[in-house]
Amino acid sequence: MSTAILTGMPPAGSSLEEDLRSLGFDVRVTADAAGALAAVPATERVALVDPGFVGHVHALRLALTDPRFPAAAVEGALTAQPDARPSLTRALSAVTDAGASLPDAVAARLEADGVPVHRPELGVLVAAVPDGDEARAKTLAEVGSVDDEAVRLRGAVKSRDGFFTTFCISPYSRYLARWCARRGLTPNQVTTASLLTALIAAGCAATGTRGGFVAAGALLLFSFVLDCTDGQLARYSLQYSTLGAWLDATFDRAKEYAFYAGLALGASRGGGHDDVWALALGAMVLMTCRHVVDFAFNEANHDATANTSPTAALSGRLDSVGWTVWVRRMIVLPIGERWALIAVLTALTTPRTVFSVLLIGCAFAACYTTAGRVLRSLTRKAKRTDRAAQALADLADSGPIAEIAAGSLGRTVPGRAYSAPFWAVLAAASLLLGPLVAGSGGTWRAVLQAAVYAILAGVAVAQPLKGPLDWLVPPVFRGAEYGIILGLAAQSGAPGALPAAFGLVAAVAYHHYDTVYRIRGGTGAPPHRLVRAIGGHEGRVLAVTIAAALWHGQGFTIALTVLAAVIALVVLSESIRFWVSSGAPAVHDETGEPA
């Protein structure tokens, strides 16, 4: 139970006490705020509220119940979670002249002492402490003129989202979110329902029948509706949690990749017995590499200064023309457009067509976004920070072999502005050109090329990654690692090799997504012992090329399967341990960026 301390008796007719109780607060009315605060257990959230507060209930909800912020305030109301309680106690004791509003004075004192106090954007919502009966009556009239519930529903939807999500899903999914909230359902339950629906859709696709494909398409769309609903429910009811952050961050990829696998199984079981596992794996590789480009670029420029890029200025001017905003959001195939495309094509065409169109669309989107970001990076004058360089190094996922190469040969190579991406591209070329172009896959020459890749990859990350294009290093490494697994599995012709490679890439991709969300949460990358345990990207490349040289046929499939199982077990165990721990961040995507 949370406690709200009203610092005096509210005026006659005020609904403030009732409003606070509706938000889950135990209300105590007292003139001795310090004494009342001391009586509240230190493990509880506490709020200080001016008895003269006038405003919308949702304004109080935004300020007093959001679990993501240790301290938050609006005019006339302040809250502190257990972590900020000591600071609140000190600030309250330091305030000797509260003036008109004690909560406002204490909030100002907290900020003066360096304690961050979140102040939610209220928009048209009202939160005020009017002085006098006339001002109070005017404020009450302002409250009555705004539909609190309509604002709350609008606020449940991301401010920036794709065209399909904005116009085809959110207009009704927000009401589904409210329905769920009124029945006590949690965002995590809706997220789980979305995953289960997608898995059932994948199972329908795996039947290989036209009826199964139609059902799969319909269920995939419904899964996306639930996927939108869980976030809207979290924003509507402010039910943010660490577990929810982890589920939301990982289930989207699990659903999409499971559906790819279902389509591939369905194609092989259908009347044509079409083998599209290579296309399915190619789609997963392309999608993951594209996301790594997004993540790496954003981390490289997270706190960069002096953005003078004319490309960014042009983008800003285009955003002022309404229709261009939606076109630019659609052509990058964000998750809404992508899932709609997959669902419709699944219902109407064949799995081969689905993957072919998806690969073409995603390849265009990847080229469009990457080219724009390269131009921005080349034309901007910015100084990147140590934090950004460390984030890129963590995203590179270098293992012990690359570390040794970086500490030895890498130190002898002079670092220049474009050295890191040059050596990364050279490393990828040395790895991929032989097996994929010259046909050396499955030979010991490919193993030698993988060893050269490992050494050059170490050279690429030997210097701090602060160059204009250094954010390209992680996606180049991802493309090289995933590409060699796909290429060797396809060339081997071994029964089951491509499905096993699909599982291996999925396990490794989970590790890379997990790294991203930890960095975004401000807790840093996974422990280095985990990266060492799974070999780093260069270690896994060596392991796969050695397996291809040692075993052919069914033996290679078994090797890929065992490697996938081991990596999945190690990575998932550490990930689950972290995300259910008290130190994990409640990271929720509010940006609407394509996923």
C-alpha positions as CSV (number, residue, x, y, z in Angstrom):
1,M,0.0,0.0,0.0
2,S,1.2,3.5,-0.8
3,T,0.6,6.4,1.5
4,A,-0.5,9.9,0.5
5,I,0.0,12.7,3.1
6,L,-2.4,15.6,2.8
7,T,-0.7,18.5,4.4
8,G,-3.9,20.0,5.7
9,M,-7.7,19.6,5.5
10,P,-9.1,19.9,1.9
11,P,-11.8,22.5,1.2
12,A,-15.4,21.5,1.6
13,G,-16.6,19.6,-1.5
14,S,-13.1,18.6,-2.6
15,S,-12.8,15.1,-4.1
16,L,-9.0,15.0,-3.5
17,E,-9.1,12.3,-0.8
18,E,-11.4,10.1,-3.0
19,D,-9.2,10.6,-6.0
20,L,-6.1,9.6,-4.1
21,R,-7.7,6.5,-2.8
22,S,-8.9,5.5,-6.3
23,L,-5.2,5.5,-7.2
24,G,-4.4,3.1,-4.4
25,F,-3.2,5.5,-1.7
26,D,-3.9,5.3,2.0
27,V,-4.7,8.9,2.7
28,R,-3.5,10.6,5.9
29,V,-4.5,14.2,6.7
30,T,-2.1,16.0,9.0
31,A,-0.4,19.4,9.6
32,D,2.7,17.5,10.8
33,A,4.1,16.2,7.5
34,A,7.4,15.3,8.9
35,G,5.9,13.2,11.7
36,A,3.5,11.5,9.2
37,L,6.4,10.7,6.9
38,A,8.4,9.1,9.7
39,A,5.4,6.9,10.5
40,V,5.2,5.5,6.9
41,P,7.4,2.3,6.5
42,A,10.6,3.0,4.6
43,T,9.7,0.3,2.0
44,E,6.5,2.1,0.8
45,R,6.0,4.8,-1.7
46,V,4.9,8.1,-0.2
47,A,3.3,11.2,-1.6
48,L,3.0,14.7,-0.3
49,V,-0.1,16.5,-1.6
50,D,-1.3,20.1,-1.0
51,P,-4.9,20.0,0.4
52,G,-5.8,22.8,-2.1
53,F,-4.8,20.7,-5.1
54,V,-7.2,21.0,-8.1
55,G,-6.6,18.9,-11.2
56,H,-7.4,15.8,-13.1
57,V,-7.1,12.4,-11.6
58,H,-4.9,11.3,-14.5
59,A,-2.5,14.2,-13.7
60,L,-2.1,12.7,-10.2
61,R,-1.7,9.3,-11.7
62,L,1.1,10.4,-14.0
63,A,2.9,12.2,-11.2
64,L,2.3,9.8,-8.2
65,T,2.1,6.2,-9.5
66,D,4.7,5.8,-12.4
67,P,7.1,3.1,-11.1
68,R,10.0,4.1,-13.4
69,F,11.0,7.2,-11.5
70,P,12.3,7.4,-7.9
71,A,10.8,10.9,-7.5
72,A,8.1,12.8,-9.5
73,A,6.0,15.9,-9.1
74,V,3.4,18.2,-10.5
75,E,2.3,21.4,-9.0
76,G,0.9,20.7,-5.6
77,A,1.9,17.0,-5.4
78,L,5.2,15.1,-5.0
79,T,6.0,11.4,-4.7
80,A,9.1,9.4,-3.7
81,Q,9.7,5.7,-4.0
82,P,11.7,3.9,-1.3
83,D,15.1,4.7,-3.0
84,A,14.3,8.4,-2.7
85,R,12.8,8.4,0.7
86,P,16.0,9.4,2.6
87,S,16.4,12.4,0.3
88,L,12.7,13.3,0.8
89,T,13.1,13.2,4.5
90,R,16.2,15.5,4.4
91,A,14.5,17.9,2.0
92,L,11.3,18.1,4.1
93,S,13.4,18.9,7.2
94,A,15.3,21.5,5.3
95,V,12.2,23.4,4.2
96,T,11.5,26.1,6.8
97,D,9.2,28.4,4.7
98,A,7.0,26.4,2.4
99,G,5.1,29.4,1.1
100,A,1.9,28.5,-0.6
101,S,2.6,24.8,-1.2
102,L,4.8,22.4,0.9
103,P,5.0,19.7,-1.8
104,D,6.3,22.3,-4.3
105,A,8.9,23.6,-1.9
106,V,10.1,20.1,-1.1
107,A,10.4,19.2,-4.8
108,A,12.4,22.3,-5.4
109,R,14.7,21.4,-2.5
110,L,15.2,17.9,-3.9
111,E,16.2,19.3,-7.2
112,A,18.5,21.8,-5.6
113,D,20.2,18.8,-3.8
114,G,20.8,17.0,-7.1
115,V,17.9,14.5,-6.9
116,P,16.2,14.1,-10.3
117,V,12.5,14.8,-10.0
118,H,10.4,13.6,-13.0
119,R,7.8,16.1,-14.1
120,P,5.4,14.4,-16.5
121,E,4.1,16.2,-19.6
122,L,0.5,17.0,-18.8
123,G,-0.6,18.7,-22.1
124,V,-4.2,19.8,-21.6
125,L,-4.5,18.1,-18.2
126,V,-4.7,20.4,-15.1
127,A,-2.7,20.3,-11.9
128,A,-2.7,23.4,-9.8
129,V,-3.0,24.9,-6.4
130,P,-5.2,28.0,-6.9
131,D,-5.1,30.8,-4.5
132,G,-8.6,32.0,-3.4
133,D,-12.1,30.9,-4.2
134,E,-12.3,32.7,-7.5
135,A,-9.1,31.1,-8.8
136,R,-10.3,27.7,-7.5
137,A,-13.6,28.0,-9.3
138,K,-11.9,29.0,-12.5
139,T,-9.5,26.0,-12.2
140,L,-12.4,23.6,-11.5
141,A,-14.0,24.9,-14.7
142,E,-10.8,24.2,-16.6
143,V,-10.8,20.7,-15.2
144,G,-14.4,20.1,-16.3
145,S,-13.7,21.3,-19.8
146,V,-11.2,18.5,-20.5
147,D,-12.2,14.8,-20.9
148,D,-9.7,13.2,-18.5
149,E,-10.4,9.7,-19.9
150,A,-10.0,10.7,-23.5
151,V,-6.6,12.2,-22.7
152,R,-5.6,9.0,-20.9
153,L,-6.6,6.9,-23.9
154,R,-4.6,9.1,-26.3
155,G,-1.6,9.0,-24.0
156,A,-1.7,5.2,-24.1
157,V,-0.6,5.3,-27.8
158,K,3.0,6.0,-28.8
159,S,3.5,9.5,-30.1
160,R,5.6,8.2,-33.0
161,D,4.6,5.0,-34.7
162,G,4.3,3.4,-38.2
163,F,1.4,4.1,-40.6
164,F,-0.2,0.7,-40.2
165,T,0.0,0.7,-36.4
166,T,-1.2,4.3,-36.1
167,F,-4.2,4.1,-38.5
168,C,-5.1,0.4,-38.6
169,I,-4.4,-0.9,-35.1
170,S,-4.2,1.8,-32.4
171,P,-7.7,3.3,-33.1
172,Y,-9.3,0.2,-31.5
173,S,-6.4,-1.5,-29.6
174,R,-6.4,1.4,-27.1
175,Y,-10.0,0.4,-26.1
176,L,-8.9,-3.2,-25.8
177,A,-6.2,-2.0,-23.5
178,R,-8.7,-0.2,-21.4
179,W,-10.9,-3.3,-21.3
180,C,-8.0,-5.3,-20.1
181,A,-7.2,-2.7,-17.4
182,R,-10.7,-2.7,-16.1
183,R,-10.6,-6.5,-15.7
184,G,-7.3,-6.5,-13.8
185,L,-5.2,-7.9,-16.6
186,T,-1.5,-7.0,-16.7
187,P,0.7,-6.1,-19.6
188,N,2.8,-9.2,-19.1
189,Q,-0.3,-11.4,-19.4
190,V,-1.2,-9.7,-22.7
191,T,2.4,-10.0,-23.9
192,T,2.3,-13.7,-23.1
193,A,-1.0,-14.0,-25.0
194,S,0.5,-12.3,-28.0
195,L,3.4,-14.8,-27.9
196,L,1.1,-17.8,-27.6
197,T,-1.1,-16.5,-30.5
198,A,2.0,-16.1,-32.7
199,L,3.2,-19.6,-31.8
200,I,-0.2,-21.0,-32.7
201,A,0.0,-19.1,-36.0
202,A,3.4,-20.6,-36.7
203,G,1.9,-24.0,-36.0
204,C,-0.9,-23.4,-38.5
205,A,1.7,-22.3,-41.1
206,A,3.6,-25.5,-40.4
207,T,0.7,-27.6,-41.6
208,G,1.5,-26.6,-45.2
209,T,-2.2,-26.4,-46.1
210,R,-4.0,-23.4,-47.6
211,G,-6.4,-23.3,-44.7
212,G,-3.5,-23.4,-42.3
213,F,-1.8,-20.5,-44.1
214,V,-5.0,-18.4,-44.0
215,A,-5.4,-19.1,-40.3
216,A,-1.8,-18.3,-39.7
217,G,-2.1,-14.9,-41.4
218,A,-5.2,-14.0,-39.4
219,L,-3.6,-15.1,-36.1
220,L,-0.4,-13.2,-36.8
221,L,-2.4,-10.0,-37.3
222,F,-4.2,-10.7,-34.0
223,S,-0.9,-11.3,-32.3
224,F,0.3,-7.9,-33.5
225,V,-2.9,-6.3,-32.1
226,L,-2.1,-7.9,-28.7
227,D,1.5,-6.7,-29.1
228,C,0.3,-3.1,-29.4
229,T,-2.2,-3.6,-26.7
230,D,0.3,-4.7,-24.0
231,G,2.3,-1.4,-24.4
232,Q,-0.8,0.6,-24.5
233,L,-2.1,-1.1,-21.3
234,A,1.2,-0.4,-19.6
235,R,0.9,3.3,-20.5
236,Y,-2.8,3.5,-19.7
237,S,-2.4,2.0,-16.2
238,L,1.3,2.9,-15.7
239,Q,2.1,-0.8,-15.1
240,Y,5.8,-0.7,-16.0
241,S,8.1,-3.5,-14.7
242,T,11.5,-5.0,-15.3
243,L,10.0,-8.4,-16.3
244,G,7.7,-6.6,-18.7
245,A,10.7,-4.8,-20.2
246,W,12.4,-8.1,-20.8
247,L,9.3,-9.8,-22.2
248,D,8.6,-6.9,-24.5
249,A,12.2,-6.7,-25.7
250,T,12.5,-10.4,-26.6
251,F,9.1,-11.7,-27.5
252,D,8.8,-9.7,-30.7
253,R,11.8,-11.4,-32.1
254,A,10.7,-14.8,-30.8
255,K,7.3,-14.5,-32.5
256,E,8.7,-13.4,-35.8
257,Y,11.4,-16.0,-36.0
258,A,9.1,-18.8,-34.9
259,F,6.7,-17.8,-37.7
260,Y,9.6,-17.9,-40.2
261,A,10.3,-21.4,-39.0
262,G,6.6,-22.4,-39.2
263,L,6.5,-21.1,-42.8
264,A,9.6,-23.1,-43.7
265,L,8.2,-26.2,-42.2
266,G,4.9,-25.7,-44.0
267,A,6.7,-25.2,-47.3
268,S,8.5,-28.5,-46.9
269,R,5.3,-30.4,-45.9
270,G,3.1,-28.8,-48.6
271,G,2.2,-30.4,-51.9
272,G,5.3,-29.0,-53.6
273,H,7.8,-30.0,-50.8
274,D,9.5,-26.6,-51.3
275,D,12.7,-26.1,-49.2
276,V,12.8,-22.5,-48.2
277,W,15.0,-22.8,-45.0
278,A,17.8,-20.8,-46.7
279,L,15.3,-18.0,-47.4
280,A,13.9,-18.1,-43.8
281,L,17.4,-17.9,-42.4
282,G,18.3,-15.2,-44.9
283,A,15.3,-13.1,-43.7
284,M,16.3,-13.5,-40.1
285,V,20.0,-12.6,-40.8
286,L,18.9,-9.5,-42.8
287,M,16.5,-8.4,-40.1
288,T,18.9,-8.8,-37.3
289,C,21.7,-7.0,-39.1
290,R,19.4,-4.2,-39.9
291,H,18.5,-3.8,-36.3
292,V,22.1,-3.8,-35.3
293,V,22.7,-0.9,-37.7
294,D,19.9,1.0,-35.9
295,F,21.1,0.2,-32.5
296,A,24.8,0.9,-33.2
297,F,24.1,4.2,-34.9
298,N,21.9,5.4,-32.1
299,E,24.4,4.4,-29.5
300,A,27.2,6.1,-31.3
301,N,25.2,9.3,-31.4
302,H,23.4,9.0,-28.1
303,D,25.4,11.8,-26.5
304,A,27.3,13.1,-29.4
305,T,27.7,16.9,-29.6
306,A,27.7,19.4,-32.4
307,N,25.4,17.8,-34.9
308,T,25.9,20.0,-37.9
309,S,25.0,17.4,-40.6
310,P,23.2,18.9,-43.6
311,T,21.6,15.5,-44.1
312,A,20.0,15.7,-40.6
313,A,18.8,19.3,-41.5
314,L,17.2,18.0,-44.7
315,S,15.5,15.2,-42.8
316,G,14.1,17.8,-40.4
317,R,12.8,19.9,-43.3
318,L,11.1,16.8,-44.9
319,D,9.4,16.1,-41.5
320,S,7.6,19.4,-41.9
321,V,5.8,18.1,-44.9
322,G,3.2,15.8,-43.5
323,W,2.9,13.1,-46.2
324,T,6.7,12.6,-46.4
325,V,6.7,11.6,-42.7
326,W,4.4,8.6,-43.3
327,V,6.1,7.6,-46.5
328,R,9.5,7.6,-44.9
329,R,8.2,5.6,-41.9
330,M,6.5,3.0,-44.2
331,I,9.4,2.3,-46.6
332,V,11.7,1.2,-43.7
333,L,9.2,-1.6,-43.1
334,P,8.6,-1.1,-39.3
335,I,7.1,-4.0,-37.4
336,G,3.5,-3.1,-38.2
337,E,4.0,-2.9,-41.9
338,R,6.2,-5.9,-41.9
339,W,3.8,-8.1,-40.0
340,A,0.9,-7.0,-42.1
341,L,2.9,-7.8,-45.3
342,I,3.8,-11.3,-43.9
343,A,0.3,-12.0,-42.8
344,V,-1.4,-11.1,-46.1
345,L,1.2,-12.9,-48.2
346,T,1.0,-16.0,-46.0
347,A,-2.8,-16.1,-46.5
348,L,-2.8,-15.5,-50.2
349,T,0.5,-16.9,-51.6
350,T,3.3,-19.4,-50.9
351,P,6.0,-19.4,-48.2
352,R,8.6,-18.8,-51.0
353,T,6.8,-15.7,-52.1
354,V,6.5,-14.5,-48.6
355,F,10.2,-14.7,-48.0
356,S,11.2,-13.4,-51.4
357,V,9.1,-10.3,-51.0
358,L,10.2,-9.9,-47.4
359,L,13.9,-10.1,-48.4
360,I,13.5,-7.6,-51.2
361,G,11.6,-5.1,-49.0
362,C,13.9,-5.5,-46.0
363,A,17.0,-5.2,-48.2
364,F,15.7,-1.9,-49.7
365,A,14.8,-0.6,-46.2
366,A,18.3,-1.6,-44.9
367,C,20.0,0.1,-47.8
368,Y,17.8,3.3,-47.4
369,T,18.4,3.6,-43.6
370,T,22.1,2.7,-43.7
371,A,22.9,5.0,-46.6
372,G,21.2,7.9,-44.8
373,R,23.1,7.3,-41.7
374,V,26.4,7.0,-43.5
375,L,25.7,10.4,-45.1
376,R,24.9,11.9,-41.8
377,S,28.0,10.5,-40.2
378,L,30.3,11.7,-43.0
379,T,28.9,15.2,-43.0
380,R,28.5,15.9,-39.4
381,K,31.1,17.4,-37.1
382,A,30.7,15.7,-33.8
383,K,32.8,14.5,-30.9
384,R,31.8,11.1,-29.7
385,T,32.2,10.2,-26.0
386,D,33.9,7.4,-24.1
387,R,30.4,6.0,-23.3
388,A,29.5,5.7,-27.0
389,A,32.9,4.0,-27.8
390,Q,32.3,1.5,-25.0
391,A,28.8,0.8,-26.2
392,L,30.1,0.1,-29.7
393,A,32.9,-2.1,-28.3
394,D,30.3,-4.1,-26.3
395,L,28.0,-4.4,-29.4
396,A,31.0,-5.8,-31.4
397,D,30.9,-8.8,-29.1
398,S,34.7,-9.6,-29.3
399,G,35.9,-12.8,-27.7
400,P,39.3,-13.9,-26.4
401,I,41.0,-14.4,-29.8
402,A,40.1,-10.9,-31.0
403,E,41.2,-9.5,-27.7
404,I,44.6,-11.1,-28.0
405,A,44.9,-9.8,-31.6
406,A,43.8,-6.3,-30.5
407,G,46.4,-6.2,-27.7
408,S,49.2,-7.4,-29.9
409,L,49.0,-6.7,-33.6
410,G,46.2,-4.1,-33.2
411,R,48.5,-1.9,-31.1
412,T,51.0,-1.6,-33.9
413,V,48.4,-0.4,-36.5
414,P,48.0,3.3,-36.4
415,G,44.4,4.4,-35.6
416,R,42.8,6.7,-38.2
417,A,39.3,8.1,-38.7
418,Y,38.1,5.2,-40.8
419,S,40.5,2.4,-39.6
420,A,37.9,0.4,-37.7
421,P,35.3,0.0,-40.4
422,F,38.1,-0.7,-43.0
423,W,39.6,-3.5,-40.9
424,A,36.1,-4.9,-40.1
425,V,35.1,-5.0,-43.8
426,L,38.5,-6.5,-44.7
427,A,37.9,-9.2,-42.0
428,A,34.4,-10.0,-43.3
429,A,35.7,-10.2,-46.9
430,S,38.5,-12.6,-45.9
431,L,35.9,-14.8,-44.2
432,L,33.1,-14.8,-46.7
433,L,34.7,-14.5,-50.2
434,G,36.5,-17.9,-50.0
435,P,33.6,-20.1,-48.8
436,L,30.8,-18.3,-50.6
437,V,32.5,-17.3,-53.8
438,A,35.5,-19.6,-54.3
439,G,33.7,-22.6,-52.9
440,S,36.2,-23.3,-50.1
441,G,33.5,-24.0,-47.5
442,G,33.9,-27.2,-45.5
443,T,37.7,-27.3,-46.1
444,W,40.6,-26.4,-43.8
445,R,41.3,-23.4,-46.1
446,A,38.1,-22.0,-44.8
447,V,39.3,-22.5,-41.2
448,L,42.5,-20.6,-42.1
449,Q,40.3,-17.8,-43.5
450,A,38.3,-17.8,-40.3
451,A,41.5,-17.4,-38.3
452,V,42.5,-14.4,-40.5
453,Y,39.0,-13.0,-39.8
454,A,39.5,-13.3,-36.0
455,I,42.9,-11.5,-36.2
456,L,41.6,-8.7,-38.4
457,A,38.5,-8.3,-36.3
458,G,40.8,-7.8,-33.3
459,V,42.7,-5.1,-35.2
460,A,39.4,-3.3,-36.0
461,V,38.5,-2.9,-32.3
462,A,42.1,-2.2,-31.0
463,Q,41.4,1.6,-30.8
464,P,38.5,3.3,-29.2
465,L,35.5,3.3,-31.6
466,K,35.1,7.1,-31.9
467,G,35.4,7.5,-35.7
468,P,32.6,8.8,-37.9
469,L,31.7,5.4,-39.3
470,D,32.8,3.2,-36.4
471,W,29.2,2.3,-35.7
472,L,29.4,0.1,-38.8
473,V,31.7,-2.3,-37.1
474,P,29.1,-4.3,-35.1
475,P,26.7,-4.8,-38.0
476,V,29.6,-5.9,-40.3
477,F,30.6,-8.5,-37.6
478,R,27.0,-9.7,-37.4
479,G,26.7,-10.0,-41.1
480,A,30.0,-11.9,-41.3
481,E,29.1,-14.3,-38.5
482,Y,25.5,-15.0,-39.6
483,G,26.5,-15.1,-43.2
484,I,29.2,-17.8,-42.8
485,I,26.7,-20.0,-40.8
486,L,24.1,-19.6,-43.5
487,G,26.6,-20.2,-46.3
488,L,28.2,-23.3,-44.8
489,A,24.9,-24.8,-44.0
490,A,23.6,-24.2,-47.5
491,Q,26.7,-25.5,-49.2
492,S,26.9,-28.6,-47.0
493,G,23.7,-30.1,-48.4
494,A,23.4,-32.1,-45.2
495,P,19.9,-33.1,-44.1
496,G,18.7,-30.7,-41.4
497,A,21.8,-28.4,-41.7
498,L,19.8,-25.3,-42.5
499,P,17.2,-25.7,-39.7
500,A,20.1,-26.3,-37.3
501,A,21.8,-23.2,-38.6
502,F,18.5,-21.3,-38.1
503,G,18.5,-22.4,-34.5
504,L,22.1,-21.4,-34.0
505,V,21.6,-17.9,-35.5
506,A,18.5,-17.4,-33.4
507,A,20.4,-18.3,-30.2
508,V,23.3,-15.9,-31.1
509,A,20.9,-13.2,-32.2
510,Y,19.1,-13.4,-28.8
511,H,22.4,-12.7,-27.1
512,H,23.0,-9.7,-29.3
513,Y,19.5,-8.3,-28.7
514,D,20.0,-8.9,-25.0
515,T,23.2,-6.9,-25.1
516,V,21.4,-4.0,-26.8
517,Y,18.6,-3.7,-24.2
518,R,21.0,-3.9,-21.3
519,I,23.0,-1.0,-22.8
520,R,19.9,1.0,-23.5
521,G,18.9,0.4,-19.9
522,G,22.1,2.0,-18.6
523,T,23.5,-1.2,-16.9
524,G,26.1,-2.0,-19.5
525,A,26.7,-5.1,-21.6
526,P,26.4,-8.7,-20.2
527,P,29.3,-9.8,-18.1
528,H,32.5,-10.4,-20.1
529,R,32.6,-14.0,-18.7
530,L,29.5,-14.7,-20.7
531,V,31.0,-13.3,-23.9
532,R,34.1,-15.4,-23.3
533,A,32.1,-18.5,-22.5
534,I,30.3,-18.4,-25.9
535,G,33.5,-17.5,-27.7
536,G,32.8,-14.0,-29.0
537,H,31.8,-13.7,-32.7
538,E,35.2,-14.7,-34.0
539,G,35.3,-17.8,-31.7
540,R,32.0,-19.0,-33.0
541,V,33.0,-18.4,-36.6
542,L,36.1,-20.6,-36.0
543,A,34.0,-23.3,-34.3
544,V,31.5,-23.5,-37.2
545,T,34.2,-23.5,-39.9
546,I,36.1,-26.3,-38.0
547,A,32.9,-28.3,-37.6
548,A,32.3,-28.0,-41.4
549,A,35.8,-29.2,-42.1
550,L,35.7,-32.1,-39.7
551,W,32.3,-33.4,-40.2
552,H,30.2,-33.7,-43.4
553,G,26.6,-34.8,-43.9
554,Q,24.7,-35.6,-40.7
555,G,27.7,-34.9,-38.5
556,F,27.7,-31.2,-39.4
557,T,24.0,-30.9,-38.6
558,I,24.6,-32.5,-35.2
559,A,27.5,-30.1,-34.5
560,L,25.4,-27.1,-35.4
561,T,22.6,-28.4,-33.2
562,V,24.8,-29.0,-30.2
563,L,26.4,-25.6,-30.6
564,A,23.0,-23.9,-30.8
565,A,21.8,-25.8,-27.7
566,V,24.8,-24.9,-25.7
567,I,24.8,-21.2,-26.6
568,A,21.0,-21.0,-26.0
569,L,21.3,-22.6,-22.6
570,V,24.2,-20.3,-21.4
571,V,22.8,-17.1,-22.9
572,L,19.2,-17.7,-21.6
573,S,20.3,-18.7,-18.1
574,E,22.3,-15.5,-17.7
575,S,19.7,-13.3,-19.4
576,I,16.9,-14.6,-17.1
577,R,19.1,-14.2,-14.0
578,F,19.7,-10.6,-15.0
579,W,16.2,-9.5,-16.0
580,V,14.5,-10.9,-12.9
581,S,17.1,-9.3,-10.6
582,S,16.5,-6.1,-8.7
583,G,19.2,-4.4,-10.6
584,A,17.7,-4.7,-14.1
585,P,16.2,-1.6,-15.7
586,A,12.5,-1.2,-16.6
587,V,13.3,-0.2,-20.2
588,H,10.2,0.4,-22.3
589,D,10.3,1.7,-25.8
590,E,8.3,4.9,-26.0
591,T,10.0,6.2,-29.2
592,G,8.0,4.3,-31.7
593,E,11.2,3.5,-33.6
594,P,10.8,0.7,-36.2
595,A,11.5,-2.7,-34.7
